[in-house]
Amino acid sequence: MTSLHQQDADTLFQLLEYFGIDDDVPMSNWVDGHFQAGKGEPIDLYNPATGQLLVTYHDAGADMVNLAVESATRAQQTWMALTASERGRRMMAAVGGLQGHEEALARLESIVAGKPVRDCRAEVVKVREMFEYYAGWCDKQHGHVVPVPTSHLNYVVPVPYGVVGQITPWNAPLFTCGWQLAPAIAAGNGVVLKPSELTPFTSAVLASCLEQAGLPQGLINIVNGLGPETGAALTHHPDIAKLVFVGSPASGRLIAQAGASRLAPTVLELGGKSANIVFEDAHIDNAVAGAQAAIFGAAGQSCVAGSRLLVHESLMDEVCNRLARACPEIVTGLPGDDDTRMGPLQNSRQYQHVTTMIDHAVRAGARIVTGGGRPDTLPEGTEEGYFVAPTVLRDVTPDMDIACEEVFGPVLVVMPFADEEQAVQLANQTKFGLAGAVWTQDPARAHRVAHQLRAGTVWINSYKSISVMSPFGGMGESGYGRSSGLQGLQEYTVAQSVWVETAQEASVAMGYGKGL
Ligand code: NAD
């Protein structure tokens, strides 16, 4: 009988072939309108569900980055030579290129990222929404006129940077790729994007589908490889005018330094340690369901994961008991199964990190409410896979690592608070500032607390609701700049001020001129 791993490997190669990446050593880059193989060092990808080697590809390297930047530079001029309306139409046509390929794309994402296929299908839908939304913005990026106190007409227009560099992580490769590509090209830029070396294929496939259905050749280029190699070649490239980075704070610092070294601006979308606050008057069923969705979706590998559950002390036992009953019911299993709600962690390094964090917490005095090890419902062939059961810890103090550092895994800490003031103080006791939530049936309290949370996104009686229409981003070590919405679009343009002399007998004054 074919092993689970062999089935996954066979499916992977069938999918790569389906999308036109059918070499022995996969051509993982989409550059200048073609799939191309990297020439750098080999990179092994392991199956998250089995821990076994899936496929090897090669780092793109600096030469491929140069080709990609040249291609994007040419294509950006072609793109900007079109009318704004035509760019919008082309974007709509481009996303139509996914039609009929959605399931294959979701399956490819699922195998490599180890994500439940139902989540990957939802990612494809989100990508479509992102392109549709930003296609609509193409011909609505108006400038404005400034009533300057001289005879000039002064108008301000948003202009694209030129070619932007984007770097993305492994936890939601397709989503993150579409999330940054759509506003970048809607604003008139060319793009070179480097996905995580751990999840190389879906971004390249997405770019190929988009381009073949309507975008200029080379407008979007995907280069795959290691951070310090291909990533650094991109961040240090002199023709990359702006950098947008999604990933960890540690790498974010390096990207910001690379940008600063040549004065290229950056947007940083980084990690989080978000607080989910449950007051004594909360709708308890909703709050407990929300707490699970907040942390166990994507096996906790989500930047906005609600990893700290702050519960009014009167509810502490009840909430923990409910979680202890509910968490083992979360269907944890193979990413490709339709029923699976939680799959493995994506890679062995993450698995080591998460299990070590749990061990340290327990040694420091935390008590396991549920989970803490491997789920006991996994099929044969997954013994070396990177699975961790939904885990809840209590008796955690705010100074413990598990309460302060991002775990990026299915691990929830539950901590009590006595009153509103302490809830806010605990919620804000973090270097991060990405998201947070408040569960209460008192509207005044809901808004009062929401406004005191130091976080880029706050939910009231909800968690993880996001839309491409609404800005998203962090504070503190969760980064700066915004993605999604109008603000996300504006990150990809710069304001240009144009002065037109309207006086018949104009004089150009030395100094600042009259009336300025
Ligand atoms: P990571 O920082 O290790 O890697 C992210 C990307 O940076 C990868 O493509 C990697 O190759 C690249 N990189 C690493 N070093 C580099 C360098 N020196 N130069 C250029 N590129 C380099 O992050 P990860 O482990 O892939 O992802 C997990 C992190 O991402 C978590 O902290 C998570 O919270 C964060 N994240 C944030 C958001 C958000 O929107 N705020 C979304 C998803 C993930």
XYZ file of C-alpha atoms and ligand atoms in Angstrom:
560
model
C 0.000 0.000 0.000
C 1.265 3.509 -0.807
C 2.320 5.353 2.331
C 0.633 8.561 3.402
C 3.819 10.450 2.645
C 4.163 8.947 -0.832
C 0.551 9.866 -1.595
C 1.261 13.477 -0.600
C 4.480 13.566 -2.628
C 2.684 12.137 -5.684
C -0.116 14.684 -5.304
C 2.404 17.493 -4.938
C 4.190 16.573 -8.163
C 0.888 16.180 -10.016
C -0.152 19.643 -8.859
C 3.170 21.196 -9.812
C 2.893 19.594 -13.227
C -0.695 20.805 -13.548
C 0.506 24.365 -13.013
C 3.456 23.993 -15.365
C 6.231 23.480 -12.825
C 7.115 19.996 -14.000
C 10.888 19.745 -13.767
C 12.857 17.257 -11.631
C 14.110 20.205 -9.641
C 11.054 22.462 -9.514
C 11.323 25.822 -11.238
C 10.069 27.654 -8.208
C 10.494 31.238 -9.423
C 8.096 33.220 -11.583
C 10.314 35.838 -13.196
C 9.757 37.885 -16.330
C 6.750 35.800 -17.266
C 8.356 32.358 -16.936
C 8.909 29.680 -14.352
C 12.628 29.521 -13.732
C 14.812 27.332 -11.541
C 17.095 28.881 -8.956
C 20.826 28.294 -9.185
C 21.699 28.732 -5.526
C 21.958 26.180 -2.759
C 19.414 23.361 -2.473
C 16.495 23.842 -0.090
C 14.667 20.777 1.257
C 10.962 20.940 1.988
C 9.526 18.488 4.512
C 5.960 17.287 4.682
C 4.448 18.872 7.827
C 2.089 15.920 8.251
C 4.772 13.207 8.079
C 8.068 14.975 8.745
C 9.556 13.363 5.623
C 11.342 15.007 2.700
C 8.854 16.168 0.074
C 10.894 17.962 -2.530
C 14.109 19.926 -3.044
C 14.437 23.146 -4.991
C 17.213 25.731 -5.369
C 17.613 29.181 -3.864
C 16.916 31.890 -6.472
C 20.000 33.929 -5.577
C 21.072 37.482 -6.342
C 21.234 37.055 -10.147
C 17.599 35.970 -10.267
C 16.656 38.940 -8.066
C 18.427 41.258 -10.521
C 16.508 39.742 -13.434
C 13.257 40.103 -11.509
C 13.891 43.762 -10.675
C 14.788 44.557 -14.294
C 11.657 42.808 -15.487
C 9.438 44.608 -12.968
C 10.997 47.955 -13.911
C 10.138 47.450 -17.589
C 6.654 46.130 -16.865
C 5.851 48.953 -14.459
C 6.332 51.459 -17.268
C 4.011 49.454 -19.523
C 1.504 49.272 -16.673
C 1.560 53.006 -16.019
C 1.200 53.755 -19.733
C -2.311 52.270 -19.510
C -5.207 54.388 -18.333
C -6.235 53.909 -14.721
C -9.526 52.341 -15.836
C -7.709 49.901 -18.051
C -5.466 48.875 -15.137
C -8.600 48.164 -13.110
C -10.083 46.079 -15.917
C -6.806 44.156 -16.272
C -6.736 43.415 -12.554
C -10.280 42.056 -12.697
C -9.380 39.969 -15.728
C -6.220 38.763 -14.002
C -8.005 37.365 -10.976
C -10.331 35.595 -13.395
C -7.225 33.556 -14.212
C -7.832 31.620 -10.994
C -11.164 30.359 -12.325
C -11.155 26.587 -12.435
C -7.812 26.315 -10.634
C -9.042 27.181 -7.127
C -9.146 23.617 -5.825
C -5.706 22.743 -7.219
C -4.249 25.902 -5.707
C -5.848 25.179 -2.327
C -4.534 21.584 -2.393
C -1.015 22.754 -3.260
C -1.089 25.221 -0.375
C -2.464 22.555 1.955
C 0.261 19.981 1.293
C 3.223 22.348 1.561
C 1.943 24.607 4.345
C 0.312 21.727 6.257
C -2.911 23.742 6.526
C -6.392 22.240 6.521
C -7.590 22.297 2.936
C -10.818 24.036 3.971
C -8.708 26.958 5.276
C -6.729 27.017 2.042
C -9.930 27.184 -0.012
C -10.928 30.192 2.080
C -7.524 31.767 1.388
C -8.122 31.496 -2.359
C -11.488 33.221 -1.926
C -9.783 35.997 0.049
C -7.203 36.476 -2.696
C -9.989 36.892 -5.214
C -11.678 39.474 -2.963
C -8.419 41.386 -2.583
C -7.945 41.743 -6.328
C -11.579 42.658 -6.900
C -11.460 45.279 -4.167
C -8.217 46.906 -5.282
C -9.131 46.679 -8.989
C -11.944 49.075 -8.066
C -9.432 51.514 -6.582
C -7.357 51.812 -9.776
C -9.406 54.693 -11.183
C -10.391 56.233 -7.862
C -7.025 57.406 -6.579
C -7.779 61.073 -6.885
C -5.383 63.838 -6.133
C -6.480 67.158 -4.667
C -5.950 70.861 -5.169
C -4.340 72.959 -2.436
C -5.535 76.599 -2.162
C -2.015 78.038 -1.979
C -1.832 81.813 -1.341
C -0.129 82.652 -4.665
C -1.007 82.715 -8.342
C -0.139 79.039 -8.646
C -2.371 76.090 -9.178
C -0.996 73.500 -6.782
C -2.229 69.969 -7.037
C -1.158 66.805 -5.288
C -1.265 63.390 -6.918
C -0.448 59.948 -5.567
C 2.328 58.385 -7.638
C 3.672 54.842 -7.411
C 7.097 54.130 -5.953
C 8.220 52.177 -9.020
C 9.265 48.662 -8.027
C 8.486 47.462 -4.515
C 9.982 44.481 -2.706
C 7.749 42.246 -0.603
C 8.759 39.468 1.773
C 6.220 37.073 3.264
C 6.117 34.266 5.880
C 4.983 30.635 5.717
C 1.789 30.652 7.767
C -0.613 31.903 5.066
C 1.444 32.137 1.876
C -1.357 32.625 -0.647
C -3.311 35.023 1.497
C -0.273 37.155 2.304
C 0.876 37.168 -1.297
C -2.498 38.395 -2.628
C -2.811 40.778 0.320
C 0.315 42.689 -0.705
C 0.320 42.181 -4.483
C -3.159 43.604 -5.096
C -2.691 47.084 -3.556
C 0.872 47.335 -4.900
C -0.147 46.933 -8.524
C -3.414 48.858 -8.088
C -1.230 51.776 -7.022
C 0.825 51.382 -10.212
C 3.925 49.559 -8.983
C 5.845 46.573 -10.280
C 6.626 43.916 -7.665
C 9.297 41.440 -6.686
C 8.004 39.217 -3.898
C 9.943 36.639 -1.914
C 7.783 34.099 -0.080
C 9.112 32.072 2.802
C 11.645 29.465 1.707
C 9.379 26.939 3.466
C 6.334 27.582 1.240
C 7.609 28.545 -2.207
C 5.108 27.321 -4.775
C 1.668 28.874 -4.404
C 2.875 32.475 -4.715
C 4.656 31.653 -7.984
C 1.582 29.825 -9.272
C -0.685 32.697 -8.268
C 1.540 35.177 -10.124
C 1.568 32.984 -13.223
C -2.261 32.665 -13.236
C -2.683 36.423 -12.797
C -0.213 37.312 -15.475
C -1.497 34.858 -18.035
C -4.989 36.308 -17.592
C -4.252 39.976 -17.994
C -1.200 41.570 -16.379
C 1.854 42.798 -18.300
C 4.704 40.318 -18.510
C 7.000 40.774 -15.535
C 4.788 43.118 -13.519
C 4.795 40.554 -10.706
C 7.882 38.457 -10.051
C 8.250 35.779 -7.400
C 11.732 34.811 -6.243
C 12.077 31.906 -3.838
C 14.929 31.335 -1.471
C 16.520 31.868 1.894
C 16.209 35.104 3.856
C 19.914 35.893 4.177
C 20.508 35.053 0.482
C 17.650 35.892 -1.873
C 15.840 37.956 0.785
C 18.878 40.112 1.496
C 19.583 40.526 -2.246
C 16.072 41.944 -2.551
C 16.159 44.245 0.470
C 19.560 45.646 -0.520
C 18.737 46.057 -4.212
C 19.180 49.744 -5.120
C 16.167 49.773 -7.469
C 13.676 48.518 -4.907
C 12.008 51.737 -3.817
C 9.974 50.416 -0.887
C 9.978 47.279 1.236
C 6.915 45.602 2.696
C 7.683 42.828 5.126
C 5.390 40.318 6.826
C 7.131 38.105 9.361
C 8.805 37.968 12.740
C 10.078 40.987 14.682
C 13.634 39.592 14.536
C 13.680 39.529 10.722
C 11.652 42.744 10.607
C 14.521 44.544 12.341
C 16.942 43.313 9.667
C 14.612 44.421 6.880
C 14.163 47.868 8.478
C 17.954 48.176 8.817
C 18.465 47.164 5.187
C 15.890 49.747 4.119
C 17.394 52.434 6.343
C 20.891 51.776 4.981
C 19.736 53.088 1.586
C 16.819 55.224 2.839
C 14.090 52.983 1.390
C 10.896 53.199 3.457
C 9.467 50.038 5.000
C 6.157 48.639 6.184
C 6.467 45.962 8.858
C 3.638 43.526 9.619
C 5.042 41.499 12.524
C 3.987 39.159 15.299
C 1.643 39.482 18.244
C 0.603 38.302 21.682
C -2.983 39.395 21.550
C -5.275 39.560 24.567
C -8.812 38.277 24.540
C -10.667 39.733 27.537
C -13.754 38.004 28.944
C -15.736 40.078 31.446
C -18.096 38.600 34.012
C -21.128 39.781 31.983
C -19.971 38.198 28.697
C -22.159 35.818 26.711
C -20.190 32.845 27.937
C -20.956 30.387 25.100
C -19.872 32.915 22.493
C -16.807 33.959 24.451
C -15.540 30.399 24.879
C -16.192 29.558 21.221
C -14.474 32.815 20.268
C -11.494 32.029 22.469
C -10.991 28.701 20.689
C -11.361 30.197 17.209
C -8.953 32.964 18.203
C -6.101 30.617 19.050
C -6.636 27.246 17.405
C -7.395 28.412 13.846
C -4.347 27.642 11.664
C -3.014 25.711 14.687
C -2.196 29.028 16.320
C 0.134 29.993 13.466
C -1.608 33.277 12.969
C -0.203 36.715 13.719
C -3.494 37.789 15.329
C -3.903 34.607 17.384
C -5.639 35.386 20.673
C -2.950 33.668 22.704
C -3.711 35.319 26.051
C -7.192 34.746 27.433
C -7.858 37.177 30.276
C -10.876 36.042 32.263
C -12.697 37.690 35.146
C -11.691 35.763 38.261
C -15.308 34.749 38.948
C -15.380 32.846 35.615
C -11.909 31.325 35.704
C -12.918 27.774 36.656
C -15.945 27.694 34.416
C -14.032 28.922 31.346
C -11.183 26.467 31.962
C -13.607 23.582 32.446
C -15.433 24.444 29.247
C -12.153 24.636 27.317
C -11.048 21.308 28.793
C -14.217 19.706 27.434
C -14.289 21.484 24.060
C -10.648 21.438 22.912
C -10.271 17.657 22.508
C -13.298 17.837 20.196
C -11.443 20.011 17.676
C -10.798 17.696 14.740
C -7.017 17.564 14.500
C -5.726 15.565 11.585
C -4.427 15.439 8.051
C -4.363 18.753 6.192
C -5.954 17.211 3.108
C -9.037 15.850 4.911
C -12.148 17.966 4.521
C -13.104 17.480 8.188
C -9.790 18.639 9.624
C -10.018 21.874 11.590
C -6.446 21.842 12.905
C -3.434 20.412 11.072
C 0.225 20.118 12.042
C 2.646 22.954 12.602
C 4.350 23.932 9.378
C 7.931 22.976 10.111
C 10.193 21.185 12.551
C 11.785 24.373 13.895
C 8.336 25.683 14.799
C 7.448 22.323 16.355
C 10.581 22.446 18.531
C 9.846 26.029 19.512
C 6.225 25.340 20.498
C 6.929 22.142 22.459
C 9.891 23.772 24.229
C 7.725 26.756 25.198
C 5.116 24.403 26.689
C 7.776 22.428 28.615
C 9.357 25.588 30.018
C 5.975 26.952 31.065
C 5.097 23.760 32.903
C 8.490 23.760 34.622
C 7.893 27.377 35.636
C 4.617 26.386 37.334
C 1.933 26.511 34.649
C -0.762 23.820 34.823
C -2.046 22.012 31.738
C -5.819 22.270 31.431
C -5.888 20.266 28.205
C -3.426 19.142 25.516
C 0.292 19.626 26.056
C 1.430 16.846 23.725
C 0.513 15.118 20.463
C -3.143 14.523 19.669
C -4.057 10.857 20.144
C -6.340 10.613 17.096
C -3.768 10.767 14.289
C -3.569 8.177 11.511
C -0.632 5.909 10.751
C 2.241 7.634 8.983
C 2.085 10.851 10.985
C 4.407 9.744 13.815
C 7.141 12.173 12.685
C 4.653 14.918 11.703
C 4.655 18.240 13.533
C 1.362 17.857 15.408
C 0.581 19.520 18.733
C -2.821 19.099 20.390
C -4.859 22.191 21.269
C -3.228 23.216 24.544
C -4.563 25.363 27.370
C -2.454 26.445 30.348
C -3.457 28.120 33.595
C -1.552 29.218 36.717
C 0.466 31.376 34.364
C 1.953 34.606 35.695
C 2.343 37.664 33.453
C 6.137 37.532 33.668
C 6.465 33.974 32.313
C 7.828 33.605 28.766
C 4.645 31.797 27.744
C 2.669 34.931 28.663
C 5.054 37.393 26.990
C 6.568 35.780 23.888
C 4.835 34.777 20.673
C 4.401 30.987 20.610
C 2.856 30.844 17.121
C 1.286 27.506 17.901
C -1.933 26.081 19.399
C -1.196 27.219 22.940
C -3.552 29.367 24.999
C -2.725 30.824 28.409
C -5.654 31.718 30.656
C -5.062 34.375 33.299
C -7.529 35.916 35.783
C -8.187 39.593 36.431
C -10.118 41.240 39.252
C -11.528 44.363 37.599
C -11.600 46.410 34.408
C -8.502 48.392 35.283
C -6.459 45.264 35.820
C -7.815 43.697 32.623
C -6.581 46.660 30.577
C -3.268 46.750 32.402
C -2.645 43.019 31.748
C -3.771 43.281 28.123
C -1.328 46.122 27.466
C 1.510 44.461 29.368
C 3.189 43.331 26.153
C 5.775 44.626 23.730
C 3.396 43.697 20.878
C 0.311 45.627 19.722
C -1.375 43.745 16.929
C -4.887 42.855 18.079
C -7.192 42.274 21.022
C -10.800 41.527 21.872
C -13.372 42.370 24.516
C -16.286 40.106 25.452
C -19.020 41.888 27.415
C -22.725 42.664 27.045
C -22.224 46.183 28.378
C -21.748 48.444 25.311
C -20.257 51.305 27.292
C -17.652 49.028 28.830
C -16.956 47.431 25.449
C -16.048 50.759 23.839
C -14.309 52.106 26.940
C -11.989 49.100 27.110
C -11.494 48.858 23.337
C -10.202 52.435 23.269
C -7.698 51.694 26.009
C -6.158 48.679 24.248
C -2.850 49.382 22.577
C -3.508 47.323 19.467
C -4.001 47.957 15.754
C -7.210 45.903 15.621
C -9.801 45.434 18.370
C -12.859 43.202 18.232
C -15.922 43.481 20.446
C -17.765 40.186 21.001
C -15.916 38.757 18.018
C -12.445 37.630 16.999
C -10.419 37.440 13.778
C -12.997 39.211 11.618
C -10.920 40.801 8.899
C -11.685 42.340 5.547
C -9.549 43.671 2.749
C -11.625 46.840 3.105
C -10.452 47.647 6.630
C -6.901 48.653 7.599
C -4.759 46.161 9.457
C -1.409 46.554 11.176
C 0.427 46.785 14.436
C 1.917 48.984 17.102
C 5.127 48.435 19.055
C 6.892 45.181 18.096
C 3.949 44.233 15.920
C 5.276 46.687 13.368
C 4.231 49.849 11.600
C 2.399 50.883 8.459
C -0.945 49.462 7.370
C -2.220 46.833 4.964
C -5.750 46.496 3.538
C -8.269 49.242 2.945
C -7.456 52.689 1.634
C -4.555 52.975 4.085
C -3.025 49.796 2.648
C -3.242 51.266 -0.852
C -1.687 54.544 0.267
C 1.383 52.691 1.547
C 2.171 51.983 -2.097
C 2.058 55.574 -3.332
C 3.852 58.765 -2.469
C 2.302 62.254 -2.686
C 3.689 64.401 -5.476
C 3.020 68.134 -5.309
C 2.817 69.930 -8.684
C 2.997 73.770 -8.983
C 1.623 75.485 -12.081
C 2.123 79.226 -12.519
C -1.133 80.823 -13.712
C -0.110 84.528 -13.685
C 0.581 86.072 -17.079
C 3.596 87.942 -15.842
C 5.056 85.406 -13.563
C 8.189 86.136 -11.610
C 10.311 83.499 -10.024
C 11.467 84.979 -6.739
C 14.711 84.265 -4.950
C 14.039 82.831 -1.512
C 10.584 81.558 -0.691
C 8.588 83.970 -2.832
C 5.672 86.210 -1.975
C 2.805 84.822 -0.025
C 4.383 81.478 0.752
P 10.482 35.074 9.537
O 10.733 36.449 9.999
O 11.395 34.002 9.985
O 10.485 35.009 7.943
C 9.643 35.844 7.174
C 10.290 36.079 5.832
O 11.471 36.846 6.012
C 10.705 34.801 5.085
O 10.406 34.955 3.728
C 12.197 34.779 5.313
O 12.902 34.068 4.317
C 12.516 36.268 5.260
N 13.790 36.663 5.862
C 14.357 36.180 6.979
N 15.549 36.804 7.193
C 15.711 37.695 6.193
C 16.734 38.622 5.847
N 17.845 38.753 6.574
N 16.566 39.388 4.753
C 15.451 39.267 3.999
N 14.462 38.389 4.260
C 14.585 37.609 5.343
O 8.977 34.759 9.905
P 8.222 33.387 9.751
O 8.721 32.440 10.785
O 8.252 32.979 8.328
O 6.718 33.821 10.076
C 6.189 33.881 11.348
C 6.120 35.306 11.830
O 5.371 36.104 10.920
C 5.370 35.419 13.156
O 6.046 36.304 14.009
C 4.017 35.991 12.745
O 3.337 36.660 13.770
C 4.429 36.900 11.635
N 3.283 37.240 10.777
C 2.784 38.510 10.836
C 1.665 38.862 10.079
C 1.071 40.245 10.151
O 0.298 40.595 9.271
N 1.373 41.047 11.161
C 1.075 37.913 9.238
C 1.611 36.635 9.208
C 2.719 36.308 9.977
